[in-house]
Amino acid sequence: MFSTIGLFNKIPCPESSCQLLRCIFSHESTNTQACTNGAAASSPVLDLRSKDGDEVDRPHKKRRLDIELGDEKDLTEQATDGFVPAGPSGPESTTQVASDARPSNPRFHKSSLPSSATRTVSPPPLRSQKIGSAMETKPPQEKAIGHEPGEISKTGAVSSKARKETKEESLNPRMLQNPPASHAVRLKLVTMLHEHMVRLNNEIKNSLDNSKSALELSEQEMITEVLEEEEKVAKENPSVYSNILKLRIVALKKMKLEEWKKERLKQIAKYYPDEAPASVPKPSIAIETGLSHAEEIAMLPRLFAEQECLARFGYVPVAPSDAEITVACKGVEASQGWEQCDRCKTRFQVFPGRRAEDGALTSGGHCTYHYARPLRPTREKADTGHKESIYPCCNQPVGSSIGCTTASTHVYKISDVKRLAMVMPFKKTPPQASKKPDKAVCFDCEMGYTTLGMELIRLTATSWPNGDELLDVLVRPMGEVLDLNSRFSGVWPEHYSNAIPCGSTTQDDVGPEAGEVPETKLRLAESPAVARELLFQHLTPKTPLIAHAAENDLNAARIIHPSLIDTVLLYPHPRGLPIRNGLKMLMKRHLDKNIQMGGAQGHDSKEDARASGELVRLKVAEMWKGMMREGWTVKDGVFYPPLPAGSTPSKTSKVLGVGGARLK
């Protein structure tokens, strides 16, 4: 009803006993005796006076219900059914009443109030609750003994809380502004998706594993899951919409129960990350060759790298002559110590033995650089625009900054073989008549920057295929240390301060006392030549030597070894050398194992040596499977090639490790 504008407010109402609340006429006000001494009247009063002092039946805004003190409590209890919100002074706070209390109108009593003033009023709903469920009241439930709501137990049980709130929908594709296909096609794909998901969901219901019962989906949850998946594909990949959903249908058709359970757990972890179970590291792929250790070692000669092709890619199959070393010495003297920084490519001067004027080792001041190599973005066939390479260390585009890391000095690296031989000569693996080539050795070296270039600072060797430690020593470099390259080498100054000289007896040798935790301390070799001799104690020229990017390790130790297995050559990059796959990537791709996870603490040479050995063992397993398909057999450690039908193996037919790894 429309509000009145007061045209009849001074005309008496023709009805003597008018009880209308919104009467447009004027009524003679009948005032009762005002309250005296603070006493309250027995009925509520409505203030119907206008601003001009005249009475009006209804103000332009909502009426204010003024309740006198006597009936305030009774009316409140009736209106709120006993629910009285606490005021600033609590529920028992008193209300002061002015001496000039307003007169009451006898026409308005408690019994004549509208029903909205006396009906039960519930408290306002919380924001986190739905509007539709705000009026619902539920009796308090006792807390169940066991896991918290939504908790995933150690047995894998997931509570019913870990479910998305769903609304009631039918199995009908949702309406889109630009649908990628007709409604008939979308409905058919949605129906097929729902059919296969229902089959997998029923398998969970029928399984005897009660701990996975919370992975079940209700009928409505199943429909919502299907519609959301179809809608996501339709919005994100409309051009290949049907192809993606068809592949998904085929995958669901072939999916086993365990795969479906894993997928359901991933969905729960996505919507409820706090309630998802802690990720347990997966066990690495077990390598089963079907051969004994001796037979595996007998297979290694088939993986040897061809020495003729190694020189082009940084390997040193032959030591440089004295004449070449002499020419290199003259060139270094003529350069007067000027080198190019291996990090920021700045020209600077090196002073081996320190500069006489101020004792400096290098010139050029601080070095600002990016410690990570630029990462090229992956390009798809549809990409036609330019994508800038970025530095993973700081996520900055190449060319936008000079560096994100600052070092105290510039450093340099020597790659020329003649200059390497000038610092320390190369040496071939010496023969040892007392040792039999019945084992293989994996090794890894860590290098640091000195005034003589990049030198060996740690050498580690492990046996193959069991991975037992053979040698792990720190090495004192020949030049003054500029940077230990700890972010990658994993060698810190504390390692040198706690190192034990080689040949001395340590607490680790005699064993720790009862209740004492032994402290691992590395031994210290006095020079790279001493560390090389320690490695030669485990090698012969025929001993297979396994490493990743072996040219760097061999050049750092100045070793020439003929029986070399390099995982870079066994697992080549698709684009060929000099591009190569990293050891970390190879372990993750082929064995699903994470290594070099120390971050700024650096690499562990022992871990890297064992990792290269595992990759070689995987290659042996693959090679032996291929040989068995061709008809090869093994008996008592002797390999027999396939023979024509009707032939019998003879002693002359056994073959032990023929051929080698091709360098492409």
PDB file of C-alpha atoms in Angstrom, residues 14-228:
ATOM      1  CA  PRO A  14     -15.819   9.333  10.648  1.00  0.00           C
ATOM      2  CA  GLU A  15     -15.559   5.956  12.393  1.00  0.00           C
ATOM      3  CA  SER A  16     -15.798   6.457  16.132  1.00  0.00           C
ATOM      4  CA  SER A  17     -14.271   3.131  17.029  1.00  0.00           C
ATOM      5  CA  CYS A  18     -11.623   2.980  14.292  1.00  0.00           C
ATOM      6  CA  GLN A  19      -9.023   0.336  14.931  1.00  0.00           C
ATOM      7  CA  LEU A  20      -7.063   0.733  11.715  1.00  0.00           C
ATOM      8  CA  LEU A  21      -3.360   1.122  12.160  1.00  0.00           C
ATOM      9  CA  ARG A  22      -2.967   3.037   8.907  1.00  0.00           C
ATOM     10  CA  CYS A  23      -6.043   5.221   8.914  1.00  0.00           C
ATOM     11  CA  ILE A  24      -5.620   8.387   6.850  1.00  0.00           C
ATOM     12  CA  PHE A  25      -7.876  10.491   9.134  1.00  0.00           C
ATOM     13  CA  SER A  26      -7.081  12.172  12.397  1.00  0.00           C
ATOM     14  CA  HIS A  27      -7.990  10.523  15.707  1.00  0.00           C
ATOM     15  CA  GLU A  28      -8.510  12.152  19.038  1.00  0.00           C
ATOM     16  CA  SER A  29      -5.698  10.965  21.226  1.00  0.00           C
ATOM     17  CA  THR A  30      -6.703   9.424  24.497  1.00  0.00           C
ATOM     18  CA  ASN A  31      -3.817   9.626  26.861  1.00  0.00           C
ATOM     19  CA  THR A  32      -3.610   7.633  29.978  1.00  0.00           C
ATOM     20  CA  GLN A  33      -2.077   8.882  33.137  1.00  0.00           C
ATOM     21  CA  ALA A  34       1.646   9.266  32.780  1.00  0.00           C
ATOM     22  CA  CYS A  35       4.010   7.216  34.803  1.00  0.00           C
ATOM     23  CA  THR A  36       4.994   8.679  38.131  1.00  0.00           C
ATOM     24  CA  ASN A  37       8.227   8.109  40.079  1.00  0.00           C
ATOM     25  CA  GLY A  38       9.740   6.001  37.352  1.00  0.00           C
ATOM     26  CA  ALA A  39       6.881   3.441  37.268  1.00  0.00           C
ATOM     27  CA  ALA A  40       6.078   1.953  33.904  1.00  0.00           C
ATOM     28  CA  ALA A  41       2.664   1.727  32.256  1.00  0.00           C
ATOM     29  CA  SER A  42       1.112  -1.648  31.518  1.00  0.00           C
ATOM     30  CA  SER A  43       0.791  -1.285  27.767  1.00  0.00           C
ATOM     31  CA  PRO A  44       3.109  -0.328  24.938  1.00  0.00           C
ATOM     32  CA  VAL A  45       2.827   3.094  23.317  1.00  0.00           C
ATOM     33  CA  LEU A  46       3.414   4.140  19.719  1.00  0.00           C
ATOM     34  CA  ASP A  47       4.699   7.671  19.119  1.00  0.00           C
ATOM     35  CA  LEU A  48       2.317   8.985  16.480  1.00  0.00           C
ATOM     36  CA  ARG A  49       3.244  12.657  16.636  1.00  0.00           C
ATOM     37  CA  SER A  50       4.558  14.437  13.607  1.00  0.00           C
ATOM     38  CA  LYS A  51       7.370  16.898  13.567  1.00  0.00           C
ATOM     39  CA  ASP A  52       4.855  19.772  13.780  1.00  0.00           C
ATOM     40  CA  GLY A  53       3.309  18.374  16.940  1.00  0.00           C
ATOM     41  CA  ASP A  54       0.185  17.056  15.186  1.00  0.00           C
ATOM     42  CA  GLU A  55      -0.803  13.492  15.453  1.00  0.00           C
ATOM     43  CA  VAL A  56      -0.597  11.411  12.344  1.00  0.00           C
ATOM     44  CA  ASP A  57      -1.712   7.883  11.905  1.00  0.00           C
ATOM     45  CA  ARG A  58       1.481   6.746  10.305  1.00  0.00           C
ATOM     46  CA  PRO A  59       4.875   8.365   9.738  1.00  0.00           C
ATOM     47  CA  HIS A  60       6.509   8.214   6.371  1.00  0.00           C
ATOM     48  CA  LYS A  61       9.124   5.814   7.701  1.00  0.00           C
ATOM     49  CA  LYS A  62       8.756   2.675   9.748  1.00  0.00           C
ATOM     50  CA  ARG A  63       7.153   3.108  13.151  1.00  0.00           C
ATOM     51  CA  ARG A  64       9.258   2.892  16.220  1.00  0.00           C
ATOM     52  CA  LEU A  65       7.758   0.648  18.849  1.00  0.00           C
ATOM     53  CA  ASP A  66       8.270   2.278  22.265  1.00  0.00           C
ATOM     54  CA  ILE A  67       7.725  -0.161  25.089  1.00  0.00           C
ATOM     55  CA  GLU A  68       7.369   1.064  28.599  1.00  0.00           C
ATOM     56  CA  LEU A  69       9.446  -0.393  31.358  1.00  0.00           C
ATOM     57  CA  GLY A  70       6.759  -2.516  32.919  1.00  0.00           C
ATOM     58  CA  ASP A  71       6.034  -4.592  29.841  1.00  0.00           C
ATOM     59  CA  GLU A  72       9.485  -4.543  28.256  1.00  0.00           C
ATOM     60  CA  LYS A  73      10.604  -7.774  29.826  1.00  0.00           C
ATOM     61  CA  ASP A  74       7.379  -9.637  29.191  1.00  0.00           C
ATOM     62  CA  LEU A  75       7.172  -8.522  25.585  1.00  0.00           C
ATOM     63  CA  THR A  76      10.826  -9.400  24.995  1.00  0.00           C
ATOM     64  CA  GLU A  77      10.402 -12.889  26.374  1.00  0.00           C
ATOM     65  CA  GLN A  78       7.278 -13.404  24.307  1.00  0.00           C
ATOM     66  CA  ALA A  79       8.845 -12.104  21.119  1.00  0.00           C
ATOM     67  CA  THR A  80      12.138 -13.975  21.414  1.00  0.00           C
ATOM     68  CA  ASP A  81      10.890 -17.036  23.288  1.00  0.00           C
ATOM     69  CA  GLY A  82      13.377 -16.580  26.072  1.00  0.00           C
ATOM     70  CA  PHE A  83      16.317 -15.620  23.812  1.00  0.00           C
ATOM     71  CA  VAL A  84      17.649 -12.291  25.171  1.00  0.00           C
ATOM     72  CA  PRO A  85      20.883 -11.000  23.656  1.00  0.00           C
ATOM     73  CA  ALA A  86      23.351  -9.571  26.143  1.00  0.00           C
ATOM     74  CA  GLY A  87      23.841  -5.846  26.041  1.00  0.00           C
ATOM     75  CA  PRO A  88      26.936  -3.869  26.917  1.00  0.00           C
ATOM     76  CA  SER A  89      26.352  -4.510  30.605  1.00  0.00           C
ATOM     77  CA  GLY A  90      25.079  -8.063  30.259  1.00  0.00           C
ATOM     78  CA  PRO A  91      21.542  -9.470  30.201  1.00  0.00           C
ATOM     79  CA  GLU A  92      20.814  -8.145  33.690  1.00  0.00           C
ATOM     80  CA  SER A  93      21.532  -4.512  32.891  1.00  0.00           C
ATOM     81  CA  THR A  94      18.781  -2.058  33.835  1.00  0.00           C
ATOM     82  CA  THR A  95      17.253   0.647  31.637  1.00  0.00           C
ATOM     83  CA  GLN A  96      16.790   4.209  32.884  1.00  0.00           C
ATOM     84  CA  VAL A  97      13.384   5.728  32.175  1.00  0.00           C
ATOM     85  CA  ALA A  98      12.984   9.462  31.806  1.00  0.00           C
ATOM     86  CA  SER A  99      10.565  11.268  34.130  1.00  0.00           C
ATOM     87  CA  ASP A 100       8.710  12.673  31.186  1.00  0.00           C
ATOM     88  CA  ALA A 101       7.545   9.326  29.863  1.00  0.00           C
ATOM     89  CA  ARG A 102       5.578   9.393  26.678  1.00  0.00           C
ATOM     90  CA  PRO A 103       1.824   8.951  26.944  1.00  0.00           C
ATOM     91  CA  SER A 104       0.459   5.634  25.865  1.00  0.00           C
ATOM     92  CA  ASN A 105      -2.292   4.997  23.372  1.00  0.00           C
ATOM     93  CA  PRO A 106      -5.000   2.667  24.663  1.00  0.00           C
ATOM     94  CA  ARG A 107      -5.774   1.509  21.158  1.00  0.00           C
ATOM     95  CA  PHE A 108      -2.508  -0.388  20.956  1.00  0.00           C
ATOM     96  CA  HIS A 109      -2.118  -3.201  23.460  1.00  0.00           C
ATOM     97  CA  LYS A 110       0.027  -6.268  23.544  1.00  0.00           C
ATOM     98  CA  SER A 111      -2.848  -8.380  22.324  1.00  0.00           C
ATOM     99  CA  SER A 112      -3.413  -6.161  19.289  1.00  0.00           C
ATOM    100  CA  LEU A 113       0.218  -6.208  18.108  1.00  0.00           C
ATOM    101  CA  PRO A 114       0.901  -7.724  14.684  1.00  0.00           C
ATOM    102  CA  SER A 115       1.914 -11.353  14.567  1.00  0.00           C
ATOM    103  CA  SER A 116       5.409 -10.409  13.329  1.00  0.00           C
ATOM    104  CA  ALA A 117       6.113  -8.774  16.699  1.00  0.00           C
ATOM    105  CA  THR A 118       5.247 -11.879  18.714  1.00  0.00           C
ATOM    106  CA  ARG A 119       6.476 -14.754  16.577  1.00  0.00           C
ATOM    107  CA  THR A 120       9.651 -16.635  17.392  1.00  0.00           C
ATOM    108  CA  VAL A 121      12.802 -14.989  16.033  1.00  0.00           C
ATOM    109  CA  SER A 122      15.907 -17.058  15.471  1.00  0.00           C
ATOM    110  CA  PRO A 123      19.458 -15.677  15.622  1.00  0.00           C
ATOM    111  CA  PRO A 124      21.041 -14.613  12.326  1.00  0.00           C
ATOM    112  CA  PRO A 125      22.876 -17.380  10.415  1.00  0.00           C
ATOM    113  CA  LEU A 126      26.642 -17.538  10.192  1.00  0.00           C
ATOM    114  CA  ARG A 127      28.228 -16.381   6.956  1.00  0.00           C
ATOM    115  CA  SER A 128      29.767 -19.799   6.357  1.00  0.00           C
ATOM    116  CA  GLN A 129      26.328 -21.455   6.433  1.00  0.00           C
ATOM    117  CA  LYS A 130      23.944 -21.570   3.553  1.00  0.00           C
ATOM    118  CA  ILE A 131      20.946 -19.249   3.604  1.00  0.00           C
ATOM    119  CA  GLY A 132      18.614 -22.181   3.125  1.00  0.00           C
ATOM    120  CA  SER A 133      19.952 -24.012   6.144  1.00  0.00           C
ATOM    121  CA  ALA A 134      20.099 -20.968   8.456  1.00  0.00           C
ATOM    122  CA  MET A 135      16.648 -21.679   9.934  1.00  0.00           C
ATOM    123  CA  GLU A 136      17.377 -25.341  10.532  1.00  0.00           C
ATOM    124  CA  THR A 137      18.302 -26.355  14.036  1.00  0.00           C
ATOM    125  CA  LYS A 138      20.107 -29.601  14.689  1.00  0.00           C
ATOM    126  CA  PRO A 139      20.568 -31.253  18.042  1.00  0.00           C
ATOM    127  CA  PRO A 140      24.143 -31.404  19.234  1.00  0.00           C
ATOM    128  CA  GLN A 141      25.868 -34.648  18.389  1.00  0.00           C
ATOM    129  CA  GLU A 142      28.394 -36.376  20.512  1.00  0.00           C
ATOM    130  CA  LYS A 143      31.907 -36.482  19.152  1.00  0.00           C
ATOM    131  CA  ALA A 144      32.728 -39.880  17.758  1.00  0.00           C
ATOM    132  CA  ILE A 145      35.693 -41.677  19.179  1.00  0.00           C
ATOM    133  CA  GLY A 146      38.438 -42.062  16.571  1.00  0.00           C
ATOM    134  CA  HIS A 147      39.596 -39.723  13.833  1.00  0.00           C
ATOM    135  CA  GLU A 148      38.571 -36.094  13.494  1.00  0.00           C
ATOM    136  CA  PRO A 149      35.969 -35.231  10.845  1.00  0.00           C
ATOM    137  CA  GLY A 150      37.595 -35.173   7.439  1.00  0.00           C
ATOM    138  CA  GLU A 151      40.729 -36.878   8.699  1.00  0.00           C
ATOM    139  CA  ILE A 152      42.438 -39.521   6.633  1.00  0.00           C
ATOM    140  CA  SER A 153      43.644 -42.327   8.809  1.00  0.00           C
ATOM    141  CA  LYS A 154      46.873 -44.197   8.427  1.00  0.00           C
ATOM    142  CA  THR A 155      44.974 -47.085   6.899  1.00  0.00           C
ATOM    143  CA  GLY A 156      43.806 -44.823   4.083  1.00  0.00           C
ATOM    144  CA  ALA A 157      40.217 -44.295   5.266  1.00  0.00           C
ATOM    145  CA  VAL A 158      38.777 -40.942   4.263  1.00  0.00           C
ATOM    146  CA  SER A 159      35.860 -39.451   6.165  1.00  0.00           C
ATOM    147  CA  SER A 160      32.690 -38.267   4.492  1.00  0.00           C
ATOM    148  CA  LYS A 161      33.683 -34.640   5.080  1.00  0.00           C
ATOM    149  CA  ALA A 162      36.233 -34.871   2.294  1.00  0.00           C
ATOM    150  CA  ARG A 163      33.567 -34.487  -0.364  1.00  0.00           C
ATOM    151  CA  LYS A 164      32.591 -31.507  -2.437  1.00  0.00           C
ATOM    152  CA  GLU A 165      29.229 -29.941  -1.721  1.00  0.00           C
ATOM    153  CA  THR A 166      27.050 -30.745  -4.694  1.00  0.00           C
ATOM    154  CA  LYS A 167      23.728 -29.424  -5.898  1.00  0.00           C
ATOM    155  CA  GLU A 168      21.070 -31.527  -7.500  1.00  0.00           C
ATOM    156  CA  GLU A 169      21.585 -31.818 -11.240  1.00  0.00           C
ATOM    157  CA  SER A 170      20.509 -34.123 -14.017  1.00  0.00           C
ATOM    158  CA  LEU A 171      22.832 -35.918 -16.388  1.00  0.00           C
ATOM    159  CA  ASN A 172      22.613 -33.155 -18.943  1.00  0.00           C
ATOM    160  CA  PRO A 173      25.516 -31.033 -20.242  1.00  0.00           C
ATOM    161  CA  ARG A 174      25.663 -27.615 -18.679  1.00  0.00           C
ATOM    162  CA  MET A 175      24.731 -24.609 -20.768  1.00  0.00           C
ATOM    163  CA  LEU A 176      27.708 -22.800 -22.302  1.00  0.00           C
ATOM    164  CA  GLN A 177      27.876 -19.549 -24.201  1.00  0.00           C
ATOM    165  CA  ASN A 178      29.974 -21.091 -26.993  1.00  0.00           C
ATOM    166  CA  PRO A 179      29.534 -24.883 -26.892  1.00  0.00           C
ATOM    167  CA  PRO A 180      32.265 -26.819 -28.718  1.00  0.00           C
ATOM    168  CA  ALA A 181      29.801 -29.356 -30.151  1.00  0.00           C
ATOM    169  CA  SER A 182      26.095 -29.930 -30.554  1.00  0.00           C
ATOM    170  CA  HIS A 183      23.991 -30.893 -27.580  1.00  0.00           C
ATOM    171  CA  ALA A 184      23.500 -34.407 -28.915  1.00  0.00           C
ATOM    172  CA  VAL A 185      27.256 -35.010 -29.157  1.00  0.00           C
ATOM    173  CA  ARG A 186      27.888 -33.561 -25.712  1.00  0.00           C
ATOM    174  CA  LEU A 187      25.102 -35.644 -24.175  1.00  0.00           C
ATOM    175  CA  LYS A 188      26.470 -38.815 -25.712  1.00  0.00           C
ATOM    176  CA  LEU A 189      29.986 -38.170 -24.394  1.00  0.00           C
ATOM    177  CA  VAL A 190      28.680 -37.269 -20.942  1.00  0.00           C
ATOM    178  CA  THR A 191      26.620 -40.451 -20.837  1.00  0.00           C
ATOM    179  CA  MET A 192      29.603 -42.609 -21.746  1.00  0.00           C
ATOM    180  CA  LEU A 193      31.777 -40.898 -19.145  1.00  0.00           C
ATOM    181  CA  HIS A 194      29.133 -41.466 -16.518  1.00  0.00           C
ATOM    182  CA  GLU A 195      28.750 -45.110 -17.485  1.00  0.00           C
ATOM    183  CA  HIS A 196      32.430 -45.965 -16.966  1.00  0.00           C
ATOM    184  CA  MET A 197      32.729 -43.928 -13.771  1.00  0.00           C
ATOM    185  CA  VAL A 198      29.708 -45.728 -12.331  1.00  0.00           C
ATOM    186  CA  ARG A 199      31.364 -49.052 -13.097  1.00  0.00           C
ATOM    187  CA  LEU A 200      34.526 -48.067 -11.225  1.00  0.00           C
ATOM    188  CA  ASN A 201      32.524 -46.629  -8.357  1.00  0.00           C
ATOM    189  CA  ASN A 202      30.565 -49.882  -8.029  1.00  0.00           C
ATOM    190  CA  GLU A 203      33.819 -51.821  -7.869  1.00  0.00           C
ATOM    191  CA  ILE A 204      34.821 -49.741  -4.848  1.00  0.00           C
ATOM    192  CA  LYS A 205      31.457 -50.439  -3.220  1.00  0.00           C
ATOM    193  CA  ASN A 206      31.813 -54.171  -3.816  1.00  0.00           C
ATOM    194  CA  SER A 207      35.433 -54.336  -2.645  1.00  0.00           C
ATOM    195  CA  LEU A 208      36.194 -55.883   0.713  1.00  0.00           C
ATOM    196  CA  ASP A 209      38.463 -52.984   1.684  1.00  0.00           C
ATOM    197  CA  ASN A 210      36.258 -51.015   4.076  1.00  0.00           C
ATOM    198  CA  SER A 211      39.002 -48.430   4.640  1.00  0.00           C
ATOM    199  CA  LYS A 212      38.343 -47.092   1.135  1.00  0.00           C
ATOM    200  CA  SER A 213      34.580 -46.813   1.572  1.00  0.00           C
ATOM    201  CA  ALA A 214      34.816 -43.005   1.798  1.00  0.00           C
ATOM    202  CA  LEU A 215      36.141 -42.976  -1.764  1.00  0.00           C
ATOM    203  CA  GLU A 216      32.690 -43.936  -2.977  1.00  0.00           C
ATOM    204  CA  LEU A 217      30.621 -41.325  -4.762  1.00  0.00           C
ATOM    205  CA  SER A 218      26.887 -40.911  -4.467  1.00  0.00           C
ATOM    206  CA  GLU A 219      24.768 -40.756  -7.588  1.00  0.00           C
ATOM    207  CA  GLN A 220      24.563 -36.960  -7.461  1.00  0.00           C
ATOM    208  CA  GLU A 221      28.297 -36.602  -6.778  1.00  0.00           C
ATOM    209  CA  MET A 222      28.993 -38.840  -9.749  1.00  0.00           C
ATOM    210  CA  ILE A 223      26.841 -36.696 -12.033  1.00  0.00           C
ATOM    211  CA  THR A 224      28.489 -33.512 -10.781  1.00  0.00           C
ATOM    212  CA  GLU A 225      31.951 -34.992 -11.313  1.00  0.00           C
ATOM    213  CA  VAL A 226      31.117 -35.914 -14.911  1.00  0.00           C
ATOM    214  CA  LEU A 227      29.569 -32.531 -15.708  1.00  0.00           C
ATOM    215  CA  GLU A 228      32.505 -30.616 -14.236  1.00  0.00           C
TER     216      GLU A 228
END
